Every structure is written in C-alpha cells, then in structure tokens.
PDB file of C-alpha atoms in Angstrom:
ATOM      1  CA  UNK L   1      45.784 103.110 -45.942  1.00  0.00           C
ATOM      2  CA  UNK L   2      46.047 104.143 -42.295  1.00  0.00           C
ATOM      3  CA  UNK L   3      49.679 104.689 -41.193  1.00  0.00           C
ATOM      4  CA  UNK L   4      50.316 103.746 -37.570  1.00  0.00           C
ATOM      5  CA  UNK L   5      53.046 106.022 -36.155  1.00  0.00           C
ATOM      6  CA  UNK L   6      55.958 104.430 -34.258  1.00  0.00           C
ATOM      7  CA  UNK L   7      55.664 104.683 -30.489  1.00  0.00           C
ATOM      8  CA  UNK L   8      58.024 105.734 -27.742  1.00  0.00           C
ATOM      9  CA  UNK L   9      59.049 103.206 -25.107  1.00  0.00           C
ATOM     10  CA  UNK L  10      57.017 104.707 -22.254  1.00  0.00           C
ATOM     11  CA  UNK L  11      53.427 103.666 -21.593  1.00  0.00           C
ATOM     12  CA  UNK L  12      53.423 101.732 -24.807  1.00  0.00           C
ATOM     13  CA  UNK L  13      50.405  99.587 -23.968  1.00  0.00           C
ATOM     14  CA  UNK L  14      48.222 102.683 -23.474  1.00  0.00           C
ATOM     15  CA  UNK L  15      49.677 104.246 -26.602  1.00  0.00           C
ATOM     16  CA  UNK L  16      48.975 101.092 -28.573  1.00  0.00           C
ATOM     17  CA  UNK L  17      45.341 101.196 -27.447  1.00  0.00           C
ATOM     18  CA  UNK L  18      44.980 104.843 -28.437  1.00  0.00           C
ATOM     19  CA  UNK L  19      46.531 104.306 -31.856  1.00  0.00           C
ATOM     20  CA  UNK L  20      44.466 101.179 -32.392  1.00  0.00           C
ATOM     21  CA  UNK L  21      41.341 103.163 -31.553  1.00  0.00           C
ATOM     22  CA  UNK L  22      42.382 105.772 -34.122  1.00  0.00           C
ATOM     23  CA  UNK L  23      42.997 102.988 -36.641  1.00  0.00           C
ATOM     24  CA  UNK L  24      39.552 101.497 -36.058  1.00  0.00           C
ATOM     25  CA  UNK L  25      37.885 104.878 -36.592  1.00  0.00           C
ATOM     26  CA  UNK L  26      39.995 105.766 -39.626  1.00  0.00           C
ATOM     27  CA  UNK L  27      39.293 102.415 -41.281  1.00  0.00           C
ATOM     28  CA  UNK L  28      35.615 102.624 -40.265  1.00  0.00           C
ATOM     29  CA  UNK L  29      35.774  99.161 -38.781  1.00  0.00           C
ATOM     30  CA  UNK L  30      32.512  97.900 -37.340  1.00  0.00           C
ATOM     31  CA  UNK L  31      31.797  95.241 -34.720  1.00  0.00           C
ATOM     32  CA  UNK L  32      32.465  91.911 -36.381  1.00  0.00           C
ATOM     33  CA  UNK L  33      35.368  93.191 -38.507  1.00  0.00           C
ATOM     34  CA  UNK L  34      38.824  91.648 -38.127  1.00  0.00           C
ATOM     35  CA  UNK L  35      41.791  93.661 -36.864  1.00  0.00           C
ATOM     36  CA  UNK L  36      45.274  93.435 -38.403  1.00  0.00           C
ATOM     37  CA  UNK L  37      47.387  90.553 -37.147  1.00  0.00           C
ATOM     38  CA  UNK L  38      49.692  91.032 -34.167  1.00  0.00           C
ATOM     39  CA  UNK L  39      52.669  90.764 -36.502  1.00  0.00           C
ATOM     40  CA  UNK L  40      51.391  93.524 -38.774  1.00  0.00           C
ATOM     41  CA  UNK L  41      50.535  95.778 -35.864  1.00  0.00           C
ATOM     42  CA  UNK L  42      53.905  95.254 -34.181  1.00  0.00           C
ATOM     43  CA  UNK L  43      55.746  96.072 -37.419  1.00  0.00           C
ATOM     44  CA  UNK L  44      53.786  99.281 -38.029  1.00  0.00           C
ATOM     45  CA  UNK L  45      53.995 100.413 -34.412  1.00  0.00           C
ATOM     46  CA  UNK L  46      57.656  99.429 -34.064  1.00  0.00           C
ATOM     47  CA  UNK L  47      56.946  97.586 -30.808  1.00  0.00           C
ATOM     48  CA  UNK L  48      57.153  93.948 -29.849  1.00  0.00           C
ATOM     49  CA  UNK L  49      54.364  91.507 -30.525  1.00  0.00           C
ATOM     50  CA  UNK L  50      54.222  90.989 -26.746  1.00  0.00           C
ATOM     51  CA  UNK L  51      53.305  94.662 -26.271  1.00  0.00           C
ATOM     52  CA  UNK L  52      50.594  94.402 -28.909  1.00  0.00           C
ATOM     53  CA  UNK L  53      49.326  91.144 -27.401  1.00  0.00           C
ATOM     54  CA  UNK L  54      49.107  92.675 -23.924  1.00  0.00           C
ATOM     55  CA  UNK L  55      47.218  95.692 -25.262  1.00  0.00           C
ATOM     56  CA  UNK L  56      44.747  93.466 -27.085  1.00  0.00           C
ATOM     57  CA  UNK L  57      44.347  91.391 -23.938  1.00  0.00           C
ATOM     58  CA  UNK L  58      43.196  94.539 -22.145  1.00  0.00           C
ATOM     59  CA  UNK L  59      40.623  95.175 -24.869  1.00  0.00           C
ATOM     60  CA  UNK L  60      39.529  91.559 -24.648  1.00  0.00           C
ATOM     61  CA  UNK L  61      39.047  91.927 -20.905  1.00  0.00           C
ATOM     62  CA  UNK L  62      36.794  94.909 -21.548  1.00  0.00           C
ATOM     63  CA  UNK L  63      34.745  92.952 -24.048  1.00  0.00           C
ATOM     64  CA  UNK L  64      35.853  95.103 -26.986  1.00  0.00           C
ATOM     65  CA  UNK L  65      37.478  92.362 -29.053  1.00  0.00           C
ATOM     66  CA  UNK L  66      37.229  88.602 -29.447  1.00  0.00           C
ATOM     67  CA  UNK L  67      40.226  86.438 -30.251  1.00  0.00           C
ATOM     68  CA  UNK L  68      39.349  83.388 -32.311  1.00  0.00           C
ATOM     69  CA  UNK L  69      41.837  80.551 -32.486  1.00  0.00           C
ATOM     70  CA  UNK L  70      43.277  80.299 -35.959  1.00  0.00           C
ATOM     71  CA  UNK L  71      41.144  83.160 -37.280  1.00  0.00           C
ATOM     72  CA  UNK L  72      42.310  86.404 -35.694  1.00  0.00           C
ATOM     73  CA  UNK L  73      41.055  89.206 -33.477  1.00  0.00           C
ATOM     74  CA  UNK L  74      37.606  90.644 -34.151  1.00  0.00           C
ATOM     75  CA  UNK L  75      36.000  93.864 -32.980  1.00  0.00           C
ATOM     76  CA  UNK L  76      33.000  93.343 -30.710  1.00  0.00           C
ATOM     77  CA  UNK L  77      32.065  96.958 -29.899  1.00  0.00           C
ATOM     78  CA  UNK L  78      32.636 100.465 -31.188  1.00  0.00           C
ATOM     79  CA  UNK L  79      35.820 102.052 -29.858  1.00  0.00           C
ATOM     80  CA  UNK L  80      37.548 105.410 -29.828  1.00  0.00           C
ATOM     81  CA  UNK L  81      40.225 106.973 -27.653  1.00  0.00           C
ATOM     82  CA  UNK L  82      37.529 109.249 -26.163  1.00  0.00           C
ATOM     83  CA  UNK L  83      35.390 106.355 -24.939  1.00  0.00           C
ATOM     84  CA  UNK L  84      35.412 105.136 -21.353  1.00  0.00           C
ATOM     85  CA  UNK L  85      35.300 101.340 -21.230  1.00  0.00           C
ATOM     86  CA  UNK L  86      34.162  99.732 -17.993  1.00  0.00           C
ATOM     87  CA  UNK L  87      34.514  95.995 -17.314  1.00  0.00           C
ATOM     88  CA  UNK L  88      31.516  94.283 -15.715  1.00  0.00           C
ATOM     89  CA  UNK L  89      31.864  91.424 -13.256  1.00  0.00           C
ATOM     90  CA  UNK L  90      28.898  89.280 -12.264  1.00  0.00           C
ATOM     91  CA  UNK L  91      28.292  86.228 -10.131  1.00  0.00           C
ATOM     92  CA  UNK L  92      27.860  83.323 -12.524  1.00  0.00           C
ATOM     93  CA  UNK L  93      25.861  80.846 -10.455  1.00  0.00           C
ATOM     94  CA  UNK L  94      22.648  79.142 -11.527  1.00  0.00           C
ATOM     95  CA  UNK L  95      21.238  79.357  -8.015  1.00  0.00           C
ATOM     96  CA  UNK L  96      18.084  81.281  -7.172  1.00  0.00           C
ATOM     97  CA  UNK L  97      19.887  84.269  -5.629  1.00  0.00           C
ATOM     98  CA  UNK L  98      22.245  84.800  -8.581  1.00  0.00           C
ATOM     99  CA  UNK L  99      19.415  84.483 -11.084  1.00  0.00           C
ATOM    100  CA  UNK L 100      17.317  86.988  -9.132  1.00  0.00           C
ATOM    101  CA  UNK L 101      20.199  89.475  -9.092  1.00  0.00           C
ATOM    102  CA  UNK L 102      20.424  89.226 -12.873  1.00  0.00           C
ATOM    103  CA  UNK L 103      16.658  89.527 -13.245  1.00  0.00           C
ATOM    104  CA  UNK L 104      16.571  92.695 -11.157  1.00  0.00           C
ATOM    105  CA  UNK L 105      19.021  94.313 -13.574  1.00  0.00           C
ATOM    106  CA  UNK L 106      17.097  92.987 -16.556  1.00  0.00           C
ATOM    107  CA  UNK L 107      13.837  94.392 -15.159  1.00  0.00           C
ATOM    108  CA  UNK L 108      15.143  97.954 -15.113  1.00  0.00           C
ATOM    109  CA  UNK L 109      16.838  97.736 -18.495  1.00  0.00           C
ATOM    110  CA  UNK L 110      13.958  96.135 -20.389  1.00  0.00           C
ATOM    111  CA  UNK L 111      11.251  98.395 -18.987  1.00  0.00           C
ATOM    112  CA  UNK L 112      13.165 101.586 -19.780  1.00  0.00           C
ATOM    113  CA  UNK L 113      14.308 100.365 -23.198  1.00  0.00           C
ATOM    114  CA  UNK L 114      10.714  99.524 -24.158  1.00  0.00           C
ATOM    115  CA  UNK L 115       9.512 102.967 -23.071  1.00  0.00           C
ATOM    116  CA  UNK L 116      12.253 104.756 -25.013  1.00  0.00           C
ATOM    117  CA  UNK L 117      11.587 102.537 -28.016  1.00  0.00           C
ATOM    118  CA  UNK L 118       7.948 103.663 -28.051  1.00  0.00           C
ATOM    119  CA  UNK L 119       9.107 107.277 -28.171  1.00  0.00           C
ATOM    120  CA  UNK L 120      11.913 106.921 -30.708  1.00  0.00           C
ATOM    121  CA  UNK L 121      11.175 104.060 -33.107  1.00  0.00           C
ATOM    122  CA  UNK L 122      10.515 105.005 -36.714  1.00  0.00           C
ATOM    123  CA  UNK L 123       8.596 102.925 -39.275  1.00  0.00           C
ATOM    124  CA  UNK L 124      11.661 100.909 -40.291  1.00  0.00           C
ATOM    125  CA  UNK L 125      12.562 100.189 -36.671  1.00  0.00           C
ATOM    126  CA  UNK L 126       9.014  99.111 -35.858  1.00  0.00           C
ATOM    127  CA  UNK L 127       9.073  96.775 -38.840  1.00  0.00           C
ATOM    128  CA  UNK L 128      12.335  95.257 -37.585  1.00  0.00           C
ATOM    129  CA  UNK L 129      10.837  94.583 -34.152  1.00  0.00           C
ATOM    130  CA  UNK L 130       7.684  93.143 -35.723  1.00  0.00           C
ATOM    131  CA  UNK L 131       9.746  90.766 -37.845  1.00  0.00           C
ATOM    132  CA  UNK L 132      11.747  89.627 -34.827  1.00  0.00           C
ATOM    133  CA  UNK L 133       8.523  89.102 -32.892  1.00  0.00           C
ATOM    134  CA  UNK L 134       6.911  86.999 -35.609  1.00  0.00           C
ATOM    135  CA  UNK L 135      10.064  84.913 -36.016  1.00  0.00           C
ATOM    136  CA  UNK L 136      10.088  84.289 -32.266  1.00  0.00           C
ATOM    137  CA  UNK L 137       6.385  83.380 -32.218  1.00  0.00           C
ATOM    138  CA  UNK L 138       6.820  80.941 -35.095  1.00  0.00           C
ATOM    139  CA  UNK L 139       9.791  79.293 -33.378  1.00  0.00           C
ATOM    140  CA  UNK L 140       7.892  79.084 -30.085  1.00  0.00           C
ATOM    141  CA  UNK L 141       4.947  77.278 -31.667  1.00  0.00           C
ATOM    142  CA  UNK L 142       6.975  74.998 -33.937  1.00  0.00           C
ATOM    143  CA  UNK L 143       9.493  73.940 -31.273  1.00  0.00           C
ATOM    144  CA  UNK L 144       7.189  73.525 -28.257  1.00  0.00           C
ATOM    145  CA  UNK L 145       8.280  76.713 -26.544  1.00  0.00           C
ATOM    146  CA  UNK L 146      11.981  76.476 -27.443  1.00  0.00           C
ATOM    147  CA  UNK L 147      12.750  79.871 -28.951  1.00  0.00           C
ATOM    148  CA  UNK L 148      15.735  81.152 -26.975  1.00  0.00           C
ATOM    149  CA  UNK L 149      17.748  82.569 -29.885  1.00  0.00           C
ATOM    150  CA  UNK L 150      14.729  84.222 -31.469  1.00  0.00           C
ATOM    151  CA  UNK L 151      13.605  85.562 -28.083  1.00  0.00           C
ATOM    152  CA  UNK L 152      17.055  87.065 -27.557  1.00  0.00           C
ATOM    153  CA  UNK L 153      16.950  88.677 -31.025  1.00  0.00           C
ATOM    154  CA  UNK L 154      13.575  90.268 -30.224  1.00  0.00           C
ATOM    155  CA  UNK L 155      14.865  91.859 -27.032  1.00  0.00           C
ATOM    156  CA  UNK L 156      18.100  92.915 -28.733  1.00  0.00           C
ATOM    157  CA  UNK L 157      16.069  94.737 -31.380  1.00  0.00           C
ATOM    158  CA  UNK L 158      14.267  96.738 -28.687  1.00  0.00           C
ATOM    159  CA  UNK L 159      17.552  97.647 -26.988  1.00  0.00           C
ATOM    160  CA  UNK L 160      18.990  98.730 -30.331  1.00  0.00           C
ATOM    161  CA  UNK L 161      15.971 100.807 -31.326  1.00  0.00           C
ATOM    162  CA  UNK L 162      15.851 102.523 -27.917  1.00  0.00           C
ATOM    163  CA  UNK L 163      18.395 104.967 -29.308  1.00  0.00           C
ATOM    164  CA  UNK L 164      20.791 104.555 -26.388  1.00  0.00           C
ATOM    165  CA  UNK L 165      23.832 102.436 -27.359  1.00  0.00           C
ATOM    166  CA  UNK L 166      24.609 101.751 -23.706  1.00  0.00           C
ATOM    167  CA  UNK L 167      21.610  99.430 -23.467  1.00  0.00           C
ATOM    168  CA  UNK L 168      22.904  97.118 -26.165  1.00  0.00           C
ATOM    169  CA  UNK L 169      26.467  97.216 -24.849  1.00  0.00           C
ATOM    170  CA  UNK L 170      25.427  96.365 -21.296  1.00  0.00           C
ATOM    171  CA  UNK L 171      23.190  93.555 -22.496  1.00  0.00           C
ATOM    172  CA  UNK L 172      25.957  92.196 -24.728  1.00  0.00           C
ATOM    173  CA  UNK L 173      28.267  92.127 -21.705  1.00  0.00           C
ATOM    174  CA  UNK L 174      25.599  90.158 -19.812  1.00  0.00           C
ATOM    175  CA  UNK L 175      24.811  87.830 -22.716  1.00  0.00           C
ATOM    176  CA  UNK L 176      25.910  84.636 -20.959  1.00  0.00           C
ATOM    177  CA  UNK L 177      24.030  85.488 -17.766  1.00  0.00           C
ATOM    178  CA  UNK L 178      20.831  86.376 -19.599  1.00  0.00           C
ATOM    179  CA  UNK L 179      20.895  83.177 -21.613  1.00  0.00           C
ATOM    180  CA  UNK L 180      20.637  81.162 -18.428  1.00  0.00           C
ATOM    181  CA  UNK L 181      16.983  82.144 -18.324  1.00  0.00           C
ATOM    182  CA  UNK L 182      16.469  80.024 -21.474  1.00  0.00           C
ATOM    183  CA  UNK L 183      18.276  76.943 -20.114  1.00  0.00           C
ATOM    184  CA  UNK L 184      15.500  75.619 -17.845  1.00  0.00           C
ATOM    185  CA  UNK L 185      16.938  77.207 -14.683  1.00  0.00           C
ATOM    186  CA  UNK L 186      16.159  75.564 -11.351  1.00  0.00           C
ATOM    187  CA  UNK L 187      14.734  72.583 -13.197  1.00  0.00           C
ATOM    188  CA  UNK L 188      11.631  74.386 -14.515  1.00  0.00           C
ATOM    189  CA  UNK L 189      10.993  72.720 -17.874  1.00  0.00           C
ATOM    190  CA  UNK L 190       8.392  75.264 -19.030  1.00  0.00           C
ATOM    191  CA  UNK L 191      10.418  78.211 -17.785  1.00  0.00           C
ATOM    192  CA  UNK L 192       9.505  81.407 -19.622  1.00  0.00           C
ATOM    193  CA  UNK L 193       6.394  80.045 -21.330  1.00  0.00           C
ATOM    194  CA  UNK L 194       4.159  82.371 -19.309  1.00  0.00           C
ATOM    195  CA  UNK L 195       6.083  85.375 -20.655  1.00  0.00           C
ATOM    196  CA  UNK L 196       5.347  84.479 -24.281  1.00  0.00           C
ATOM    197  CA  UNK L 197       2.153  86.567 -24.838  1.00  0.00           C
ATOM    198  CA  UNK L 198       3.735  89.669 -23.311  1.00  0.00           C
ATOM    199  CA  UNK L 199       6.264  89.931 -26.123  1.00  0.00           C
ATOM    200  CA  UNK L 200       3.412  90.820 -28.471  1.00  0.00           C
ATOM    201  CA  UNK L 201       1.793  93.251 -26.022  1.00  0.00           C
ATOM    202  CA  UNK L 202       5.141  94.996 -25.531  1.00  0.00           C
ATOM    203  CA  UNK L 203       5.424  95.383 -29.305  1.00  0.00           C
ATOM    204  CA  UNK L 204       1.828  96.615 -29.600  1.00  0.00           C
ATOM    205  CA  UNK L 205       2.409  99.346 -27.009  1.00  0.00           C
ATOM    206  CA  UNK L 206       5.655 100.362 -28.727  1.00  0.00           C
ATOM    207  CA  UNK L 207       3.891 100.541 -32.086  1.00  0.00           C
ATOM    208  CA  UNK L 208       1.129 102.636 -30.483  1.00  0.00           C
ATOM    209  CA  UNK L 209       3.751 105.142 -29.224  1.00  0.00           C
ATOM    210  CA  UNK L 210       2.577 104.388 -25.684  1.00  0.00           C
ATOM    211  CA  UNK L 211       5.749 104.670 -23.594  1.00  0.00           C
ATOM    212  CA  UNK L 212       4.124 103.981 -20.241  1.00  0.00           C
ATOM    213  CA  UNK L 213       2.132 101.115 -21.698  1.00  0.00           C
ATOM    214  CA  UNK L 214       5.296  99.582 -23.159  1.00  0.00           C
ATOM    215  CA  UNK L 215       7.039  99.939 -19.808  1.00  0.00           C
ATOM    216  CA  UNK L 216       4.080  98.318 -18.037  1.00  0.00           C
ATOM    217  CA  UNK L 217       3.948  95.355 -20.416  1.00  0.00           C
ATOM    218  CA  UNK L 218       7.704  94.828 -20.124  1.00  0.00           C
ATOM    219  CA  UNK L 219       7.352  94.744 -16.340  1.00  0.00           C
ATOM    220  CA  UNK L 220       4.553  92.188 -16.640  1.00  0.00           C
ATOM    221  CA  UNK L 221       6.808  90.047 -18.814  1.00  0.00           C
ATOM    222  CA  UNK L 222       9.595  90.162 -16.230  1.00  0.00           C
ATOM    223  CA  UNK L 223       7.077  89.413 -13.453  1.00  0.00           C
ATOM    224  CA  UNK L 224       6.268  86.081 -15.108  1.00  0.00           C
ATOM    225  CA  UNK L 225       9.971  85.234 -15.220  1.00  0.00           C
ATOM    226  CA  UNK L 226      10.296  86.028 -11.522  1.00  0.00           C
ATOM    227  CA  UNK L 227       7.277  83.821 -10.791  1.00  0.00           C
ATOM    228  CA  UNK L 228       8.961  80.948 -12.655  1.00  0.00           C
ATOM    229  CA  UNK L 229      12.164  81.456 -10.643  1.00  0.00           C
ATOM    230  CA  UNK L 230      10.252  81.400  -7.377  1.00  0.00           C
ATOM    231  CA  UNK L 231       8.339  78.303  -8.479  1.00  0.00           C
ATOM    232  CA  UNK L 232      11.568  76.494  -9.289  1.00  0.00           C
ATOM    233  CA  UNK L 233      13.165  77.534  -6.007  1.00  0.00           C
ATOM    234  CA  UNK L 234      10.139  76.315  -4.064  1.00  0.00           C
ATOM    235  CA  UNK L 235      10.178  72.973  -5.905  1.00  0.00           C
ATOM    236  CA  UNK L 236      13.850  72.452  -5.136  1.00  0.00           C
ATOM    237  CA  UNK L 237      13.317  73.264  -1.453  1.00  0.00           C
ATOM    238  CA  UNK L 238      10.418  70.818  -1.244  1.00  0.00           C
ATOM    239  CA  UNK L 239      12.480  68.119  -2.930  1.00  0.00           C
ATOM    240  CA  UNK L 240      15.315  68.766  -0.477  1.00  0.00           C
ATOM    241  CA  UNK L 241      13.012  68.285   2.500  1.00  0.00           C
ATOM    242  CA  UNK L 242      11.885  64.836   1.415  1.00  0.00           C
TER     243      UNK L 242
END
C-alpha cells in the first residue's frame, strides 16, 4: 500500500499534485483507473478536502482526470511529477473558419503520424490497424457512410502506433473538435465520404513501410475533407444570397 506523507501548510496544492503523481506511479495506475476518494486522500495527506478538491480541479483543467458524478475521479492520461502538462484552448465554433483551423492542425498531425507509423509499426501493431480499418469499412457500408466512432478508432490506432505519446495526448485533448467533422458540418450530409478509400491506402503504405507514401495518402485524405468544408461553405453562402 502506498503511504501518502502528511504535507506542510505552504504550497499545499502543488504538493498534493506531486504526491498524487507519485501515488499514481507507485500504484501503477493507468488511464481509466479510479483515484482514491477525496475523503481518503485528505485523511492520508492530513489536509482539507477543499485542498484536495482544488488540486484535482487543476488536473481536470489539464485534461489529466475526469470527475464522474456519483462514480469518482478517473485518470485520463499518464502523469508523473516530472511531466509538463500544458492546457490547450481552442475556438469551438462550427463555422467554416473554426473548422479550417482545426483541419490545419489535423493535417500536420495525421501526415506525420502516418509516416512515423510506417517506420515503427511491428506485426502486432499493423494487425491492430488492419482490424480497425476493416471494422470502419464494415460500419461505413452497413450504415450508409455513418462510421464516426470506427473512423476515430482507426486514426487513434495510427497515433498510438506512431511511437510518440504526444500525438495521442494532443488528439485526445482535441477529441470534441475533431468529432465535429463527423457531425455533418456546414450542412454537408455526405461529409467525409470522399475520404473513405484513403483510409485503406494509408494503411497499405504503412504496411509497405513506405513513410513518404503514407504521408502522401494521409494528405490526400485530409484534402478531401477540406474540399467538403469548402463545398459546404459555398452552399451556405449561395443560400444566404437568395
């Protein structure tokens, strides 16, 4: 059992975070695991529950934990006292400009992740991506192009296999923004359908260990998404001029 040492009165919120990080590492907690309750933590740390709550609120603001009503506080990302955690703030509009800003970030991340994946993926990782791809393709065909969750899982697998944990963490922080591309943005009902075949070509280039080819196919995929955005924006402008 991990013993949390009592804390001094000064800078207690920072100290709580450091000790909590040590606790997480000592207990080998993984994202998705539940942390001790505020009451338990306050008793072990010999500080008030308010101090613990404020410290956890800081972690929540950084996207490191999730507080679920009636269930507890759950770890969302790996933590340690040596890690630097940076909050990300994005415009949350569904307008053309906001969506394009998000897409520009996605373009750079997906192209580089695909290239690194081609260089670093082993047989087991390639099999994982293949399975995610086939699940997405099946969902796309059986639900008339509605495969948002499976599409997200496919891209997440590539980020994970890239070997750079920052990719997956950044994408997780942008989860809500990215999902707007699967919610018929700008009124385009078939939004994203043109990108469908490029998921397989991205995988094929990764499996062939062709980093530049994987990057190129990922860029083609994103280009179709941009074309859909521009089509939707043009349609809305024409409708507004009537």
